[in-house]
Amino acid sequence: MKVLLVCNAGMSTSLLVEKMKKAVKPEHGEVVIEAVPVEQFEEEVVKGYDVVLLGPQIRYKKPDFQKITDELGIPLEVISLADYGMVRGDKVLELAVKLYKEKKGGQ
Amino acid sequence: MYGKEFEVANVLRERIQSEFKIKVPDDEVGFITMFLCLEEDTKQKDERVGIVVAMHGEAAATSIADVCNRLLGENFVIGYNMPLDQKPEVALSNLTNIVRRAHRGKGVMLLVDMGSLALFGDMIYESTGIQVKTVEMVSTPMVLEAARKALLNASLEEVYDSVVNLSPYVGRIYRDSMKFGSPLKKNVIITACITGEGTAVKLKSILEKNLDLKGKDIDIIPLEIVNSKEFKRKLASIKEEKNILAVISAIDPEDDSVLYISTSEVLEKSKLHLLKEKIESISQDNIIDNMEEVIRENVNIDSKKFLSIFKKFYFALKEEGVSLNQDITISLILHLACLIERILQGKPLIHLKNTQEYIKGYPKEFDIIKRCIKVIEEGYGTRISDAQLVPIMQMIYSL
């Protein structure tokens, strides 16, 4: 599973990435998580990701980004403020796994 | 003991008997006497201990007196300003007149700041025979307490004790806190009507429907209004224990620290929006405090220090007219914490590509950020480059 996290500068999201990586268990298989700033979204999203997650501070970008991800067939979701604020890597990973499974189930 | 009243009651009996052609039994004369004596008791209410505040300076004493009078809804505390160039003799004679005026049979409590004013109480007692007790190093909560006690018809002795033994923590709750409301006090909204049951309860349910109060720990208290004075006094006493966000009633509490919405305005979107904003900003404060632990766990900096500096930044932005929602506040805290950590530890920073474009494209916004970020730079004795301000600006303005 390849997960793309998008936030403003990729600074705070890097904290979340660390936490998510620690939460990865064997049953998740191979998990790759990348964090990029908003401006790199378009060039990055085409690189074969399974799930895209947005930081709550760029919630307002969701409609724009969703057009792109819908075309690519990638699920996109905004991380809940509580999980993001508390840097709950395990919860965010759960969200990614859920979206990933739904996507696979739908195909 | 109540001979005179009894005599009058007897006269009244005669009149009632002749007017209504009935016989009034002796017991009733006793009752009438009691009513007359009751009147006597209420008359004594005016015999309260006088409260006088005397301080050096042009306005200190009258300012404190004003605050207390407004909070208590009574024009009761008298302030006397002693300009620095006023001769003590002049001040003494003025104060003596004021004490005479404030004395209503129970003596006068004199609250002063320092110096010669502290000696005047005894001198006035000597010259007038009016009992005067003096307390030094006056502060607003002391005057408030004195006035409150006096209004309850306490004796001079009791008023004095309550001021001297006042907990030093009263009035310090706001220390080291940049919040609008005290963190220790529970937030409440007051709805009020004449009975405290009809409209007030209805208003409560309207508010509950229109404001999202779930999980916010804000109570709505329906209150009855006996009269305007009593209402204000009730609010003042609630205020001692709780943080009143807003008052919705037909009577204006005339308190600037409280948002007032009249009963007819409650359905207006604009007024309700003000209240919503106030509620939002309160929960915002809680968020900032909650982030302390998150930062401590995840970022290698002193989280307490960081958040106290962040609050300054937050309020600097607020003064510039920039208010942040929850999403942005939390993201900003995390982002800045990471940024500070990297700067302090000399780790590489993340550089965006188009920073110059943004700086040129949003000069006004960039200026504000640059001004506000100074409190963080000063707090950490470091510099944050223009390039690093760009993502912060993007976050704050959702660019």
Coordinates of C-alpha atoms in Angstrom, one line a residue:
Chain A
M1 CA 0.0 0.0 0.0
K2 CA 1.3 3.4 -1.0
V3 CA 0.0 6.4 1.0
L4 CA 0.4 10.0 0.1
L5 CA -0.1 12.7 2.8
V6 CA -0.5 16.3 1.7
C7 CA -0.2 19.3 3.9
N8 CA 1.1 22.9 3.6
A9 CA 4.8 22.4 4.0
G10 CA 5.2 18.8 4.8
M11 CA 6.8 19.8 8.1
S12 CA 4.2 18.7 10.7
T13 CA 3.0 15.8 8.5
S14 CA 6.5 14.3 8.8
L15 CA 5.7 13.8 12.5
L16 CA 2.6 11.9 11.5
V17 CA 4.5 9.8 9.0
E18 CA 6.9 8.7 11.7
K19 CA 4.0 7.7 13.9
M20 CA 2.2 5.9 11.1
K21 CA 5.3 3.9 10.2
K22 CA 5.6 2.8 13.8
A23 CA 2.0 1.6 13.7
V24 CA 2.6 -0.6 10.7
K25 CA 2.1 -4.3 11.5
P26 CA 3.0 -7.4 9.5
E27 CA -0.6 -8.0 8.3
H28 CA -0.5 -4.6 6.6
G29 CA 2.1 -5.9 4.2
E30 CA 4.5 -3.4 2.7
V31 CA 3.5 0.1 3.5
V32 CA 5.1 3.2 1.9
I33 CA 4.1 6.6 3.2
E34 CA 5.2 9.9 1.7
A35 CA 4.4 13.4 2.8
V36 CA 4.5 16.3 0.4
P37 CA 3.6 20.0 0.4
V38 CA 0.5 21.2 -1.4
E39 CA 2.4 22.6 -4.4
Q40 CA 3.9 19.1 -5.2
F41 CA 0.5 17.4 -5.1
E42 CA 0.0 17.3 -8.9
E43 CA 3.4 16.0 -9.8
E44 CA 3.4 13.5 -7.0
V45 CA -0.1 12.0 -7.1
V46 CA 0.5 10.3 -10.5
K47 CA 3.3 8.2 -9.0
G48 CA 1.2 5.2 -8.3
Y49 CA -0.4 5.9 -4.9
D50 CA -3.2 3.8 -3.5
V51 CA -4.6 6.4 -1.0
V52 CA -4.3 10.2 -0.6
L53 CA -4.9 11.9 2.7
L54 CA -5.1 15.6 3.3
G55 CA -4.2 17.5 6.4
P56 CA -7.2 19.3 7.9
Q57 CA -5.6 22.7 7.3
I58 CA -6.0 22.2 3.5
R59 CA -9.5 20.8 3.7
Y60 CA -10.5 23.6 1.3
K61 CA -8.4 22.0 -1.4
K62 CA -10.4 18.8 -1.3
P63 CA -12.8 19.6 -4.2
D64 CA -10.0 20.5 -6.5
F65 CA -7.8 17.6 -5.6
Q66 CA -10.7 15.2 -5.7
K67 CA -11.3 15.9 -9.4
I68 CA -7.7 14.7 -10.0
T69 CA -7.9 11.6 -7.8
D70 CA -11.3 10.6 -9.0
E71 CA -9.9 10.5 -12.5
L72 CA -7.0 8.4 -11.3
G73 CA -9.3 6.2 -9.2
I74 CA -7.6 6.9 -6.0
P75 CA -9.6 7.4 -2.8
L76 CA -9.0 10.8 -1.0
E77 CA -10.0 11.8 2.5
V78 CA -9.3 14.6 4.9
I79 CA -7.6 13.4 8.2
S80 CA -9.8 14.2 11.2
L81 CA -8.6 17.2 13.2
A82 CA -8.5 15.2 16.4
D83 CA -6.3 12.5 14.9
Y84 CA -4.1 15.0 13.1
G85 CA -3.8 17.3 16.2
M86 CA -3.0 14.4 18.5
V87 CA -0.6 12.9 15.9
R88 CA -2.4 9.6 16.2
G89 CA -0.4 7.7 13.6
D90 CA -2.2 4.4 14.3
K91 CA -5.7 6.0 13.6
V92 CA -4.5 7.6 10.4
L93 CA -3.0 4.4 9.3
E94 CA -6.3 2.7 10.0
L95 CA -8.1 5.2 7.9
A96 CA -5.7 4.6 5.0
V97 CA -6.1 0.9 5.3
K98 CA -9.9 1.2 5.3
L99 CA -9.9 3.4 2.2
Y100 CA -7.4 1.0 0.5
K101 CA -9.6 -2.0 1.3
E102 CA -12.7 -0.2 0.1
K103 CA -11.0 0.7 -3.1
K104 CA -9.9 -2.9 -3.7
G105 CA -13.3 -4.2 -2.8
G106 CA -14.9 -1.9 -5.3
Q107 CA -12.8 -3.0 -8.2
Chain B
M1 CA -41.1 48.1 73.0
Y2 CA -43.2 49.0 70.0
G3 CA -45.5 51.2 72.0
K4 CA -45.8 53.9 69.3
E5 CA -46.5 51.3 66.6
F6 CA -49.2 49.7 68.8
E7 CA -50.8 53.1 69.3
V8 CA -51.0 53.7 65.5
A9 CA -52.3 50.2 65.0
N10 CA -55.1 50.9 67.4
V11 CA -56.0 54.1 65.5
L12 CA -56.0 52.0 62.4
R13 CA -58.4 49.5 64.0
E14 CA -60.8 52.3 65.0
R15 CA -60.8 53.5 61.4
I16 CA -61.3 50.1 59.9
Q17 CA -64.1 49.3 62.3
S18 CA -66.0 52.5 61.5
E19 CA -65.3 52.3 57.7
F20 CA -66.3 48.7 57.2
K21 CA -68.6 48.4 60.1
I22 CA -66.9 45.3 61.4
K23 CA -65.2 44.4 64.7
V24 CA -61.4 43.9 64.5
P25 CA -60.1 41.5 67.2
D26 CA -57.2 42.3 69.5
D27 CA -54.9 39.8 67.7
E28 CA -55.2 41.7 64.5
V29 CA -53.9 44.9 66.2
G30 CA -50.8 42.8 67.0
F31 CA -50.4 41.9 63.3
I32 CA -50.8 45.5 62.2
T33 CA -48.2 46.4 64.7
M34 CA -45.8 43.9 63.2
F35 CA -46.3 45.3 59.8
L36 CA -45.5 48.7 61.0
C37 CA -42.3 47.4 62.7
L38 CA -41.3 45.6 59.5
E39 CA -41.2 49.0 57.9
E40 CA -38.9 50.0 60.6
D41 CA -36.5 47.1 59.8
T42 CA -36.4 48.0 56.1
K43 CA -35.6 51.5 57.0
Q44 CA -32.5 50.3 58.7
K45 CA -31.3 48.9 55.4
D46 CA -30.1 52.3 54.5
E47 CA -27.8 52.2 57.6
R48 CA -25.0 50.5 55.9
V49 CA -21.3 50.8 56.5
G50 CA -20.0 53.5 54.2
I51 CA -17.2 52.5 51.8
V52 CA -14.7 55.1 50.8
V53 CA -11.6 54.6 48.5
A54 CA -8.9 57.2 48.7
M55 CA -5.7 57.0 46.6
H56 CA -3.0 59.1 45.3
G57 CA -3.3 60.2 41.7
E58 CA -5.8 61.8 39.4
A59 CA -8.2 58.9 38.8
A60 CA -7.2 55.7 40.5
A61 CA -9.6 55.8 43.4
T62 CA -12.7 56.9 41.4
S63 CA -11.8 54.3 38.7
I64 CA -11.9 51.5 41.3
A65 CA -15.1 52.9 42.8
D66 CA -16.7 52.9 39.4
V67 CA -15.7 49.3 38.7
C68 CA -17.2 48.1 42.0
N69 CA -20.4 50.2 41.6
R70 CA -21.0 48.8 38.2
L71 CA -20.3 45.2 39.1
L72 CA -22.6 45.5 42.1
G73 CA -25.2 47.5 40.4
E74 CA -25.2 50.1 43.2
N75 CA -24.0 53.6 43.4
F76 CA -22.4 52.9 46.8
V77 CA -18.6 53.1 46.8
I78 CA -17.2 56.6 46.9
G79 CA -13.8 57.4 45.4
Y80 CA -11.5 60.2 46.4
N81 CA -8.5 61.1 44.2
M82 CA -5.7 62.9 45.9
P83 CA -3.5 64.6 43.3
L84 CA 0.2 64.4 44.2
D85 CA 0.5 68.1 44.6
Q86 CA -2.4 68.4 47.0
K87 CA -1.6 69.3 50.5
P88 CA -2.4 66.7 53.1
E89 CA -4.5 69.2 55.1
V90 CA -6.7 69.9 52.1
A91 CA -7.1 66.1 51.5
L92 CA -7.9 65.6 55.1
S93 CA -10.6 68.2 55.2
N94 CA -12.1 66.9 51.9
L95 CA -12.0 63.3 53.2
T96 CA -13.6 64.3 56.4
N97 CA -16.5 65.8 54.5
I98 CA -16.8 62.7 52.4
V99 CA -16.8 60.4 55.5
R100 CA -19.5 62.5 57.0
R101 CA -21.5 62.0 53.9
A102 CA -20.9 58.3 53.7
H103 CA -21.7 57.7 57.3
R104 CA -25.2 56.3 57.8
G105 CA -25.0 55.3 61.4
K106 CA -22.7 52.2 61.1
G107 CA -19.3 53.8 60.5
V108 CA -17.1 54.1 57.5
M109 CA -14.6 51.7 55.9
L110 CA -11.7 53.7 54.4
L111 CA -9.6 51.9 51.9
V112 CA -6.4 53.7 51.0
D113 CA -3.2 53.0 49.0
M114 CA -0.4 54.3 51.2
G115 CA 1.3 57.2 53.0
S116 CA -0.6 60.0 54.8
L117 CA -3.9 58.6 53.6
A118 CA -3.4 55.7 56.0
L119 CA -3.3 58.0 59.0
F120 CA -6.4 60.0 58.1
G121 CA -8.9 57.5 59.4
D122 CA -8.0 58.0 63.0
M123 CA -7.8 61.7 62.6
I124 CA -11.3 61.8 61.2
Y125 CA -12.6 59.6 64.0
E126 CA -11.1 62.1 66.5
S127 CA -12.6 65.1 64.9
T128 CA -16.0 63.7 64.0
G129 CA -16.6 60.8 66.3
I130 CA -17.6 58.7 63.3
Q131 CA -16.1 55.2 63.5
V132 CA -13.6 54.8 60.7
K133 CA -11.5 51.7 60.0
T134 CA -8.6 51.9 57.6
V135 CA -7.1 49.3 55.3
E136 CA -4.0 50.0 53.3
M137 CA -2.7 48.7 49.9
V138 CA -6.2 48.8 48.4
S139 CA -7.1 46.8 45.3
T140 CA -10.2 46.3 43.3
P141 CA -11.2 42.9 44.7
M142 CA -10.8 44.3 48.3
V143 CA -13.2 47.2 47.6
L144 CA -15.5 44.8 45.9
E145 CA -15.6 42.5 48.9
A146 CA -16.0 45.4 51.3
A147 CA -18.9 46.9 49.3
R148 CA -20.5 43.5 48.9
K149 CA -20.4 42.9 52.6
A150 CA -21.6 46.3 53.5
L151 CA -24.6 45.9 51.1
L152 CA -25.5 42.9 53.1
N153 CA -25.8 45.1 56.1
A154 CA -22.7 43.8 57.8
S155 CA -21.2 45.7 60.7
L156 CA -18.0 47.8 60.3
E157 CA -16.1 45.0 62.2
E158 CA -17.4 42.4 59.8
V159 CA -16.6 44.4 56.7
Y160 CA -13.1 45.1 58.0
D161 CA -12.5 41.4 58.7
S162 CA -13.7 40.3 55.3
V163 CA -11.3 42.7 53.6
V164 CA -8.3 41.9 55.7
N165 CA -8.8 38.2 55.5
L166 CA -9.6 38.2 51.8
S167 CA -7.9 35.4 50.1
P168 CA -4.9 36.8 48.2
Y169 CA -5.8 34.6 45.3
V170 CA -9.0 36.5 44.6
G171 CA -8.4 38.5 41.5
R172 CA -5.3 36.6 40.6
I173 CA -7.1 33.9 38.7
Y174 CA -6.3 35.7 35.5
R175 CA -2.6 35.6 36.2
D176 CA -0.4 34.2 33.4
S177 CA -3.4 33.6 31.3
M178 CA -4.1 35.3 28.1
K179 CA -7.6 34.0 27.8
F180 CA -10.7 36.0 27.7
G181 CA -12.3 34.0 30.3
S182 CA -10.6 32.3 33.2
P183 CA -9.7 28.7 32.6
L184 CA -10.7 27.7 36.1
K185 CA -14.3 29.0 35.8
K186 CA -17.0 27.2 34.0
N187 CA -18.4 28.9 31.0
V188 CA -22.1 29.8 31.2
I189 CA -24.8 31.6 29.1
I190 CA -27.5 33.3 31.1
T191 CA -31.1 33.5 29.8
A192 CA -33.5 35.5 31.9
C193 CA -37.1 36.6 32.1
I194 CA -39.5 37.8 34.8
T195 CA -40.3 34.3 36.2
G196 CA -37.2 32.5 35.2
E197 CA -39.5 29.7 33.9
G198 CA -41.3 30.7 30.8
T199 CA -39.3 32.7 28.3
A200 CA -35.9 32.0 29.9
V201 CA -36.4 28.2 29.5
K202 CA -37.7 28.8 26.0
L203 CA -34.6 30.9 25.2
K204 CA -32.5 28.1 26.6
S205 CA -33.9 25.6 24.2
I206 CA -33.6 27.9 21.3
L207 CA -29.9 28.4 22.1
E208 CA -29.3 24.7 22.5
K209 CA -30.9 24.2 19.1
N210 CA -28.9 26.9 17.4
L211 CA -25.5 26.6 19.0
D212 CA -23.5 23.4 18.9
L213 CA -22.7 23.1 22.5
K214 CA -22.1 19.4 22.7
G215 CA -18.8 18.5 24.3
K216 CA -18.1 22.2 24.9
D217 CA -18.9 22.2 28.6
I218 CA -21.0 25.3 28.5
D219 CA -24.1 25.6 30.7
I220 CA -27.1 27.7 30.0
I221 CA -28.7 29.0 33.2
P222 CA -32.3 30.4 33.1
L223 CA -32.7 33.2 35.6
E224 CA -35.6 35.2 37.0
I225 CA -35.5 39.0 36.9
V226 CA -37.1 40.6 40.0
N227 CA -35.9 44.0 39.1
S228 CA -33.0 45.5 37.3
K229 CA -30.8 46.1 40.3
E230 CA -31.4 42.6 41.8
F231 CA -30.7 41.1 38.3
K232 CA -27.3 42.9 38.1
R233 CA -26.4 41.8 41.6
K234 CA -27.3 38.2 40.7
L235 CA -25.2 38.3 37.6
A236 CA -22.3 39.7 39.7
S237 CA -22.5 36.9 42.1
I238 CA -22.6 34.3 39.3
K239 CA -19.6 36.0 37.8
E240 CA -17.6 35.3 40.9
E241 CA -17.8 31.6 40.3
K242 CA -18.4 31.4 36.6
N243 CA -17.4 32.9 33.3
I244 CA -20.5 34.5 31.8
L245 CA -20.2 34.4 28.0
A246 CA -23.4 36.1 27.2
V247 CA -26.7 37.3 28.7
I248 CA -29.9 37.0 26.8
S249 CA -32.7 39.0 28.5
A250 CA -34.9 42.0 28.2
I251 CA -32.7 43.9 30.6
D252 CA -29.2 45.0 29.6
P253 CA -26.7 44.0 32.3
E254 CA -24.5 47.0 31.2
D255 CA -21.3 45.0 31.5
D256 CA -18.9 45.3 28.7
S257 CA -17.2 42.0 29.4
V258 CA -20.4 40.2 28.7
L259 CA -22.1 39.9 25.3
Y260 CA -25.6 41.1 25.7
I261 CA -28.4 39.9 23.4
S262 CA -31.9 41.2 23.9
T263 CA -34.8 38.7 23.8
S264 CA -36.0 40.1 20.5
E265 CA -32.5 39.8 18.9
V266 CA -32.0 36.2 19.7
L267 CA -33.4 35.0 16.4
E268 CA -31.2 37.4 14.4
K269 CA -28.4 35.6 12.7
S270 CA -25.8 38.4 13.2
K271 CA -26.2 38.4 17.0
L272 CA -26.2 34.7 17.3
H273 CA -23.1 34.6 15.1
L274 CA -21.2 36.8 17.6
L275 CA -22.1 34.4 20.3
K276 CA -20.9 31.5 18.2
E277 CA -17.6 33.2 17.6
K278 CA -17.2 33.7 21.2
I279 CA -17.8 30.1 21.9
E280 CA -15.4 29.1 19.2
S281 CA -12.7 31.2 20.6
I282 CA -13.1 29.7 24.0
S283 CA -12.8 26.1 22.7
Q284 CA -9.8 27.4 20.7
D285 CA -8.1 28.3 24.0
N286 CA -8.7 24.8 25.2
I287 CA -7.2 23.4 22.1
I288 CA -4.0 25.3 22.5
D289 CA -3.7 24.0 26.0
N290 CA -4.4 20.5 25.0
M291 CA -1.6 20.6 22.5
E292 CA 1.0 20.9 25.2
E293 CA 1.1 17.2 25.7
V294 CA 1.1 16.4 22.1
I295 CA 4.1 18.6 21.5
R296 CA 5.9 17.2 24.6
E297 CA 5.4 13.7 23.2
N298 CA 6.3 14.3 19.6
V299 CA 8.6 17.3 19.3
N300 CA 11.9 17.7 21.0
I301 CA 11.3 21.2 22.5
D302 CA 10.1 22.7 25.8
S303 CA 6.4 22.5 25.1
K304 CA 5.3 24.8 27.9
K305 CA 7.6 27.6 26.7
F306 CA 6.6 27.0 23.1
L307 CA 2.9 27.3 23.7
S308 CA 3.2 30.4 25.8
I309 CA 5.1 32.0 23.0
F310 CA 2.6 30.6 20.5
K311 CA -0.2 32.2 22.4
K312 CA 1.5 35.6 22.0
F313 CA 1.7 34.9 18.3
Y314 CA -1.9 33.9 18.2
F315 CA -3.1 37.0 19.9
A316 CA -0.8 39.2 17.8
L317 CA -2.5 37.8 14.8
K318 CA -5.9 38.4 16.4
E319 CA -5.0 42.1 17.0
E320 CA -4.2 42.3 13.3
G321 CA -7.7 41.1 12.6
V322 CA -6.7 37.6 11.7
S323 CA -8.7 34.9 13.5
L324 CA -7.9 31.2 13.0
N325 CA -10.3 28.3 13.0
Q326 CA -9.5 25.0 14.8
D327 CA -8.0 23.3 11.7
I328 CA -5.6 26.1 11.2
T329 CA -4.7 26.6 14.8
I330 CA -3.8 23.0 15.4
S331 CA -1.9 22.7 12.1
L332 CA 0.0 25.9 12.9
I333 CA 1.0 24.7 16.3
L334 CA 2.4 21.5 14.9
H335 CA 4.1 23.2 12.0
L336 CA 5.7 25.9 14.2
A337 CA 6.8 23.4 16.8
C338 CA 8.5 21.3 14.1
L339 CA 10.1 24.4 12.6
I340 CA 11.4 25.6 15.9
E341 CA 12.8 22.2 16.7
R342 CA 14.6 22.0 13.4
I343 CA 16.0 25.5 13.8
L344 CA 17.2 25.0 17.3
Q345 CA 18.8 21.7 16.5
G346 CA 20.3 22.9 13.2
K347 CA 18.4 20.3 11.2
P348 CA 17.6 20.9 7.5
L349 CA 14.5 22.9 6.8
I350 CA 11.9 22.2 4.1
H351 CA 12.0 24.7 1.3
L352 CA 9.1 25.3 -1.0
K353 CA 9.7 26.3 -4.6
N354 CA 7.6 29.3 -5.3
T355 CA 8.2 31.3 -2.1
Q356 CA 9.1 34.6 -3.9
E357 CA 5.9 34.4 -6.0
Y358 CA 3.9 34.2 -2.8
I359 CA 5.8 37.0 -1.1
K360 CA 5.2 39.3 -4.1
G361 CA 1.6 38.1 -4.7
Y362 CA 0.4 38.7 -1.1
P363 CA 2.4 41.7 0.2
K364 CA -0.2 42.8 2.8
E365 CA -0.6 39.3 4.2
F366 CA 3.1 38.7 4.2
D367 CA 3.6 41.9 6.1
I368 CA 1.2 40.9 8.8
I369 CA 2.9 37.5 9.3
K370 CA 6.3 39.1 9.3
R371 CA 5.2 41.5 12.1
C372 CA 3.5 38.9 14.2
I373 CA 6.3 36.3 13.9
K374 CA 8.6 38.7 15.8
V375 CA 7.2 37.5 19.1
I376 CA 8.4 34.0 18.2
E377 CA 11.8 35.2 17.0
E378 CA 12.2 37.2 20.2
G379 CA 11.0 34.3 22.3
Y380 CA 13.7 32.0 20.9
G381 CA 16.3 34.6 20.1
T382 CA 16.4 33.3 16.5
R383 CA 15.5 34.4 13.0
I384 CA 12.9 32.8 10.8
S385 CA 13.7 33.4 7.1
D386 CA 11.2 34.9 4.7
A387 CA 11.0 31.6 2.8
Q388 CA 9.9 29.8 6.0
L389 CA 7.2 32.4 6.5
V390 CA 5.5 31.5 3.2
P391 CA 4.1 28.1 4.3
I392 CA 2.9 29.8 7.6
M393 CA 1.2 32.5 5.5
Q394 CA -0.4 29.9 3.2
M395 CA -1.7 28.1 6.2
I396 CA -3.1 31.1 7.9
Y397 CA -4.8 32.6 4.8
S398 CA -5.6 29.2 3.2
L399 CA -3.7 30.3 0.0

